[in-house]
Coordinates of C-alpha atoms and ligand atoms in Angstrom, one line a residue:
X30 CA 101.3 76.9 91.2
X31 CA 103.9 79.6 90.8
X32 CA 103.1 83.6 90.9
X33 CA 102.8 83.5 87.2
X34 CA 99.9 81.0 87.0
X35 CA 96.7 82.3 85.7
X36 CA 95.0 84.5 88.1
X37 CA 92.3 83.9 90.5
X38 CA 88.9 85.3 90.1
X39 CA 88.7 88.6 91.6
X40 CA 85.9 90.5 93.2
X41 CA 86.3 94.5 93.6
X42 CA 83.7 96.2 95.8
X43 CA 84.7 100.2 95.8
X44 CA 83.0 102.3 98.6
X45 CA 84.6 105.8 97.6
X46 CA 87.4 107.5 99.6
X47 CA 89.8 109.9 98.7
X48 CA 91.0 107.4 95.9
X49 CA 88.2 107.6 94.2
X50 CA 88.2 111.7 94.7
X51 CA 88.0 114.9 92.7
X52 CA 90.2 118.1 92.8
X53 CA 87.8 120.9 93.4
X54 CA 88.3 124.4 93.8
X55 CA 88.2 125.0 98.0
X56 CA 92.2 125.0 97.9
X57 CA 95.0 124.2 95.8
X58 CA 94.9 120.7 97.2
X59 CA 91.2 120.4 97.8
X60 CA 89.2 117.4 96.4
X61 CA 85.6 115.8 97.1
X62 CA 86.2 112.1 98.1
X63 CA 84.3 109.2 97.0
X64 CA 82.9 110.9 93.1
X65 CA 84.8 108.3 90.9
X66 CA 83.5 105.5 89.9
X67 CA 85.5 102.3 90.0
X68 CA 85.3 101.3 86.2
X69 CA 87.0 104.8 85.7
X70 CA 89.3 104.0 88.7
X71 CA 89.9 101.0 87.2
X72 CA 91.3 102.4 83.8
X73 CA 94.3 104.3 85.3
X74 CA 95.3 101.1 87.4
X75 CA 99.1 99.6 85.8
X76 CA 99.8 96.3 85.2
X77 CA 96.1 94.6 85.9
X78 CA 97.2 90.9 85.5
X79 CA 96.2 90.2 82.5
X80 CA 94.9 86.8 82.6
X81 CA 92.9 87.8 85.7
X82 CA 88.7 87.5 86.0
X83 CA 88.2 90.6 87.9
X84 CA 84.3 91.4 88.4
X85 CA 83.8 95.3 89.9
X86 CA 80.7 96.7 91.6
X87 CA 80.2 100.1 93.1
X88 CA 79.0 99.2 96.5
X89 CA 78.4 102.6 97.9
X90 CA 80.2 106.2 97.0
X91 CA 81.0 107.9 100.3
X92 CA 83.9 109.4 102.4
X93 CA 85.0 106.6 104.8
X94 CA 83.9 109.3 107.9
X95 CA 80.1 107.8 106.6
X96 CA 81.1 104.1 107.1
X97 CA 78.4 102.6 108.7
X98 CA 77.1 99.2 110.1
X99 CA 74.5 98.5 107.1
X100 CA 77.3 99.0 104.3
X101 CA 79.8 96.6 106.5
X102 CA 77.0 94.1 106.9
X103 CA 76.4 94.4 102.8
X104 CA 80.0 94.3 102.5
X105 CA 80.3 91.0 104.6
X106 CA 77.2 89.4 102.8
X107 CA 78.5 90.4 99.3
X108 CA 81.6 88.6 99.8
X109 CA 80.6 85.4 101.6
X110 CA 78.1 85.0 98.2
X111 CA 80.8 85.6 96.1
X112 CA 83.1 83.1 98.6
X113 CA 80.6 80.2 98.4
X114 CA 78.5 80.7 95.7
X115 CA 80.4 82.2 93.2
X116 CA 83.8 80.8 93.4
X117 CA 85.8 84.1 93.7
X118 CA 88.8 83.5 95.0
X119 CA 89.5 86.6 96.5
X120 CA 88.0 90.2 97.1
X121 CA 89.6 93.6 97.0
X122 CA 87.7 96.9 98.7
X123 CA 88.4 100.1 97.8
X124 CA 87.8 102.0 100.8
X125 CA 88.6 105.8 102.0
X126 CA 91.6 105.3 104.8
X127 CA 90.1 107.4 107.4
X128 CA 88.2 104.0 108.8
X129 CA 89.3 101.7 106.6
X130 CA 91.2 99.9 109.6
X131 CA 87.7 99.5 111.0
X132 CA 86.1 97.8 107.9
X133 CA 89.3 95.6 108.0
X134 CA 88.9 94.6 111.5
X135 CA 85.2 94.1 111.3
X136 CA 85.4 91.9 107.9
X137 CA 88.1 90.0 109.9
X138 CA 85.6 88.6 112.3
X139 CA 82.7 88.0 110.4
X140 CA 83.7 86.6 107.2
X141 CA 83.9 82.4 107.8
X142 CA 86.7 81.8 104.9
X143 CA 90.1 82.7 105.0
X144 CA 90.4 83.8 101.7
X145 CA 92.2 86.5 100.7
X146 CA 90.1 90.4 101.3
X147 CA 92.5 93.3 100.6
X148 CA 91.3 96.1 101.6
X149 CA 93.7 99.6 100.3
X150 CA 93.0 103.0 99.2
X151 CA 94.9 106.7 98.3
X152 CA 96.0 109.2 100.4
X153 CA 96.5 111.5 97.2
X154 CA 93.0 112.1 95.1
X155 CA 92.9 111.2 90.8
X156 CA 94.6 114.3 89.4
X157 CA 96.8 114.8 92.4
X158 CA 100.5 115.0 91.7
X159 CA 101.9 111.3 92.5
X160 CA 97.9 110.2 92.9
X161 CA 99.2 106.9 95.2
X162 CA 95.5 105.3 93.9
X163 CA 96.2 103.7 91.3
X164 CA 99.8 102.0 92.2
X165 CA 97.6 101.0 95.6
X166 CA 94.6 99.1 94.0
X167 CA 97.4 97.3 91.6
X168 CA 99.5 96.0 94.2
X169 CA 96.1 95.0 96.1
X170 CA 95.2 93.0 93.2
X171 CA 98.7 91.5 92.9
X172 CA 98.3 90.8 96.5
X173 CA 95.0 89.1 96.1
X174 CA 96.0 86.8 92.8
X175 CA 99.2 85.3 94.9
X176 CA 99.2 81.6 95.8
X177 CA 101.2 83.1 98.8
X178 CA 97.6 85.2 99.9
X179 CA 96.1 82.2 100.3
X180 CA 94.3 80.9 103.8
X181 CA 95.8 84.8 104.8
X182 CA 92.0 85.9 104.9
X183 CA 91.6 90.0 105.5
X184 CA 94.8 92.4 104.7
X185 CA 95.2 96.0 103.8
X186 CA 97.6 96.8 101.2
X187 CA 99.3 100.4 101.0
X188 CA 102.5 102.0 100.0
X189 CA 104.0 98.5 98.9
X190 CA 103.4 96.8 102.5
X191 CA 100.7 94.7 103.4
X192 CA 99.4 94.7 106.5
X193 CA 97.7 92.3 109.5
X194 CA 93.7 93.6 109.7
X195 CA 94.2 93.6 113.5
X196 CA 97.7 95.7 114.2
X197 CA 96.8 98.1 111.5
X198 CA 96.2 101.6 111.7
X199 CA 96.0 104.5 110.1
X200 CA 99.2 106.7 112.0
X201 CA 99.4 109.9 109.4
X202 CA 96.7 112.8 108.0
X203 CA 98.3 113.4 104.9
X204 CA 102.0 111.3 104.1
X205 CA 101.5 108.9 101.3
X206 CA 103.0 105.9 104.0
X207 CA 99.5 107.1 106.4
X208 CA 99.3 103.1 107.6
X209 CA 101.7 101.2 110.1
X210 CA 101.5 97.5 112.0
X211 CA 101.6 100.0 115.7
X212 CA 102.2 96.3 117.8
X213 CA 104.5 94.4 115.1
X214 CA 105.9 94.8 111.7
X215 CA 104.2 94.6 108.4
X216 CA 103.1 91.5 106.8
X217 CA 105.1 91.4 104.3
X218 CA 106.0 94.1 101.0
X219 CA 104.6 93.9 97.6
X220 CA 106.4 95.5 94.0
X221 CA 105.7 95.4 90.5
X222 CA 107.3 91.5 90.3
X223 CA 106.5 90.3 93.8
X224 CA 104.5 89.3 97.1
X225 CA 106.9 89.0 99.8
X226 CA 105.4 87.8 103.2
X227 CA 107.8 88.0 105.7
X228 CA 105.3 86.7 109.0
X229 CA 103.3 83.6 109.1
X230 CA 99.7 84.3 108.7
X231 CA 98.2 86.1 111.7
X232 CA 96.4 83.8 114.1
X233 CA 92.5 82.9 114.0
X234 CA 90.6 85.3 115.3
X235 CA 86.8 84.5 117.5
X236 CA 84.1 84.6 114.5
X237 CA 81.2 86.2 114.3
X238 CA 77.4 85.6 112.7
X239 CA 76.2 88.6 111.2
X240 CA 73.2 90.0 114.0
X241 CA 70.0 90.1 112.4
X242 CA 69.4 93.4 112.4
X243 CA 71.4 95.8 110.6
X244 CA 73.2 97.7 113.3
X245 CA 75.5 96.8 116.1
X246 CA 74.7 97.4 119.8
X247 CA 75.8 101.2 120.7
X248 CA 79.2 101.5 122.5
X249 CA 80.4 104.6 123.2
X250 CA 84.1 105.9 122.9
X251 CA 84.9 108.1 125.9
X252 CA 88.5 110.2 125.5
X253 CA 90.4 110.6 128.4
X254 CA 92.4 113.8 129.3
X255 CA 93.9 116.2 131.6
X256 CA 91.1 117.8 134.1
X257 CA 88.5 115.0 133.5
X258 CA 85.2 114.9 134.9
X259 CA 82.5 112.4 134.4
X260 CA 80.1 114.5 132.1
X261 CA 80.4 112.1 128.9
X262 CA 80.2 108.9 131.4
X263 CA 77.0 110.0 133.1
X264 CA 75.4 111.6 129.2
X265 CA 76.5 108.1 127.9
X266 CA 74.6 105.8 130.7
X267 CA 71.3 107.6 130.9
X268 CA 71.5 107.1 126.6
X269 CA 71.9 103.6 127.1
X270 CA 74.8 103.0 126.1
X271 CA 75.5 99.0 126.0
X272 CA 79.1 99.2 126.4
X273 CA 82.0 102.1 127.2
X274 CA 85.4 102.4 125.7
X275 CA 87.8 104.3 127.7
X276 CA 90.7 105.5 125.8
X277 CA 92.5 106.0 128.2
X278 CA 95.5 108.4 128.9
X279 CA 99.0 106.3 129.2
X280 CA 98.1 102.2 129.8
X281 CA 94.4 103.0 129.9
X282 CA 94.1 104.8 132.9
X283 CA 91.5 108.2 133.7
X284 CA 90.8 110.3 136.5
X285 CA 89.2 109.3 139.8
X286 CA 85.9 110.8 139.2
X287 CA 85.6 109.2 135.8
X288 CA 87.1 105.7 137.2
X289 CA 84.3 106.1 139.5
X290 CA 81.6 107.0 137.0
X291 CA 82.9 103.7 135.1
X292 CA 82.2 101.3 138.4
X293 CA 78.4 103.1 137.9
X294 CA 78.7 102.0 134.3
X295 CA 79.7 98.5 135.6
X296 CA 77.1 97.9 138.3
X297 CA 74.2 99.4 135.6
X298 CA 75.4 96.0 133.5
X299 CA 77.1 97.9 131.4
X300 CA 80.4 96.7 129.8
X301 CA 83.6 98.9 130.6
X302 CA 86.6 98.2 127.9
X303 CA 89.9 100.0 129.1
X304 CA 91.7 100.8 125.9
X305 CA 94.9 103.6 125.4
X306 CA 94.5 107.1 123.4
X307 CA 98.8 106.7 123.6
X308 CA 98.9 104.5 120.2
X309 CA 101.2 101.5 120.5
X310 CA 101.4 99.3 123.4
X311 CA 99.6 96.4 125.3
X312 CA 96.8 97.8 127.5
X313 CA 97.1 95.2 130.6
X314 CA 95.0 93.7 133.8
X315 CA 95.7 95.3 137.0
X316 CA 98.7 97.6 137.1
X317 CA 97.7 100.9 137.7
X318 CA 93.8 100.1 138.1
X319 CA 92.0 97.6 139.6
X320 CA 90.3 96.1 137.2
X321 CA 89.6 92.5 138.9
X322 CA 87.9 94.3 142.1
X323 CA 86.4 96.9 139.3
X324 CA 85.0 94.7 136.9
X325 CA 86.8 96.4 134.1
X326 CA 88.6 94.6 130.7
X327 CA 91.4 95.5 129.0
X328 CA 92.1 96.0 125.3
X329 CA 95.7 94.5 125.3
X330 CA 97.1 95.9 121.7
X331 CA 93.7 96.9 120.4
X332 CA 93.2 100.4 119.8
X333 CA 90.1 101.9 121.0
X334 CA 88.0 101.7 118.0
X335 CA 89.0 98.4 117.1
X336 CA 88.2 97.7 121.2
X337 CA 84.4 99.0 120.0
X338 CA 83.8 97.0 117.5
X339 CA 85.0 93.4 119.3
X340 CA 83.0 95.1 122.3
X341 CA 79.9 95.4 119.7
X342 CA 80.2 91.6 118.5
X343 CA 80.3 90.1 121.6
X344 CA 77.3 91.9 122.8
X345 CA 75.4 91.6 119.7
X346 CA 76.3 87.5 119.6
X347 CA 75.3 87.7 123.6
X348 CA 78.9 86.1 124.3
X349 CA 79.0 89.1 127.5
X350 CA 80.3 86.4 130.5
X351 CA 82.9 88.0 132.0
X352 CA 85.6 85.1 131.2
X353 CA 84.2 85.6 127.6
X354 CA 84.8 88.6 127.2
X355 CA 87.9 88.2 129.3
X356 CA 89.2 85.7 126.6
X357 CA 88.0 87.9 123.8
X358 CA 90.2 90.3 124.1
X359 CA 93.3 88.8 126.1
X360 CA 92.9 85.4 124.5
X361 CA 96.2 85.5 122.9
X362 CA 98.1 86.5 125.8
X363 CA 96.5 84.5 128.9
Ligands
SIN404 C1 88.1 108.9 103.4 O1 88.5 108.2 104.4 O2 87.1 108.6 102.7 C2 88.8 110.2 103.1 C3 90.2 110.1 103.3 C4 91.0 109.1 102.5 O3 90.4 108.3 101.8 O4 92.2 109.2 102.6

């Protein structure tokens, strides 16, 4: 089959974002994300292969900052139906980009098929000068009817690159190129004519069942910084928190006080992630903290809200053994 073959069937789900925005009046570049829908979206898109089946539905209208566990779980079960029961062959989300790294990441490890999801979105709203929106959902589409997608399972697509769902993140507020591999390179690049991939597709990663309920187990983020105390450790245990993120400052690292408020955490049964506020880099076992004698984990190249969400699943599936979790997140480097 070559790139020119008849198209696969596609499945769009929008949620909103700042593609699917309006200009308003709070400043000369002030818009409401998330009003559009995606059959209007849909008409200012170039170049929609022609041949292609592509099936829309408005999944939810929001700013990405209102991402939330019950739209990821309808987002996971809408395209597992359309995977086995339907025969799509691929899906593409229209997402806002504040979180869309997280809806990649979490689609990533609960959808059992690896075919292709692109996920992609704007940093410009519809009406903006050089709106990025429609050029964006385009090449996602392009991306999603290649042979080359194929067994490549979840992907964001932005600014002509596509992108791994795990070393993805969002890396700029406002410049059109907002999205960068921090821990590798892209993909591959997409154009009007072409897919490139230029890696082989990214390893397997642990899978998931969707819990029963609709929320994940609640694990909190903590920020480290100059000056720490133990405040948002101590507020976060008597909430009952399930698990801690630290993102920590340098290679995961905090102040003494709040190291020791984390052994608390620990010996309450609470699970203590060590993740990196820095960006870029491997988070590892034992250099500058104990973590073996602690009974801390390390992120390794997550970032510390991808570091949440693998936290979440593992709690939520009760896979919490300490080699488990262990293997979880340093699985591809032990
Ligand atoms: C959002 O994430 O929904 C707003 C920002 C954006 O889409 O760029």
């Amino acid at each position: 089959m070559t790139e020119h073959s008849p198209p696969s069937r596609i499945l769009i789900l929008a949620t909103g974002g700042t593609i699917a925005g309006q200009m308003n009046a709070r400043s000369a570049s002030g818009y409401d994300a998330g009003n559009v829908s995606v059959q209007d979206l849909l008409h200012h898109v170039p170049n929609l292969p022609e041949t292609a089946d592509i099936h829309a539905e408005q999944i939810a209208s929001i700013g990405s900052q209102n991402m939330n566990d019950a739209l990821w779980f309808a987002l996971a079960r809408r395209i597992m139906q359309a995977f086995e029961q339907e025969d799509f062959d691929a899906a593409v989300i229209i997402h806002g980009t504040d979180t869309l790294e997280e809806t990649a990441f979490f689609l990533q490890h609960v959808i059992k098929s690896q075919k292709p999801v692109i996920l992609t979105g704007a940093m410009r709203p519809g009406g903006a000068p050089g709106a990025d929106g429609p050029v964006n959902i385009s090449h996602a589409l392009k991306v999603a009817a290649s042979p080359k997608a194929r067994e490549r399972g979840v992907m964001v697509v932005f600014n002509e690159t596509i992108y791994d769902a795990r070393t993805v993140s969002k890396i700029n507020t406002s410049e059109v190129n907002a999205f960068k591999s921090v821990n590798g390179g892209p993909a591959g690049y997409v154009d009007t004519d072409r897919v490139y991939f230029v890696t082989p597709a990214a390893p397997p990663v642990p899978l998931f069942s969707l819990p029963e309920h609709e929320s994940l187990p609640c694990v909190d983020i903590i920020y480290a910084h100059s000056n720490m105390d133990d405040r948002l450790i101590c507020h976060a245990l008597a909430d009952g928190v399930k698990g801690i993120v630290l993102a920590g400052i340098g290679d995961g690292n905090a102040s003494d006080t709040a190291l020791a408020a984390l052994d608390r955490a620990v010996a309450q049964g609470v699970h203590v992630i060590r993740a990196s506020r820095v960006g870029s880099g491997l988070v590892k076992r034992n250099i500058e903290v104990s973590d073996d004698i602690r009974g801390f984990n390390v992120s390794c190249d997550l970032s510390p809200h991808k570091a949440r969400i693998l936290l979440q699943l593992l709690i939520a599936s009760k896979t919490t053994s300490a080699s488990a979790i262990r293997q979880a997140f340093e699985g591809g480097y032990l």
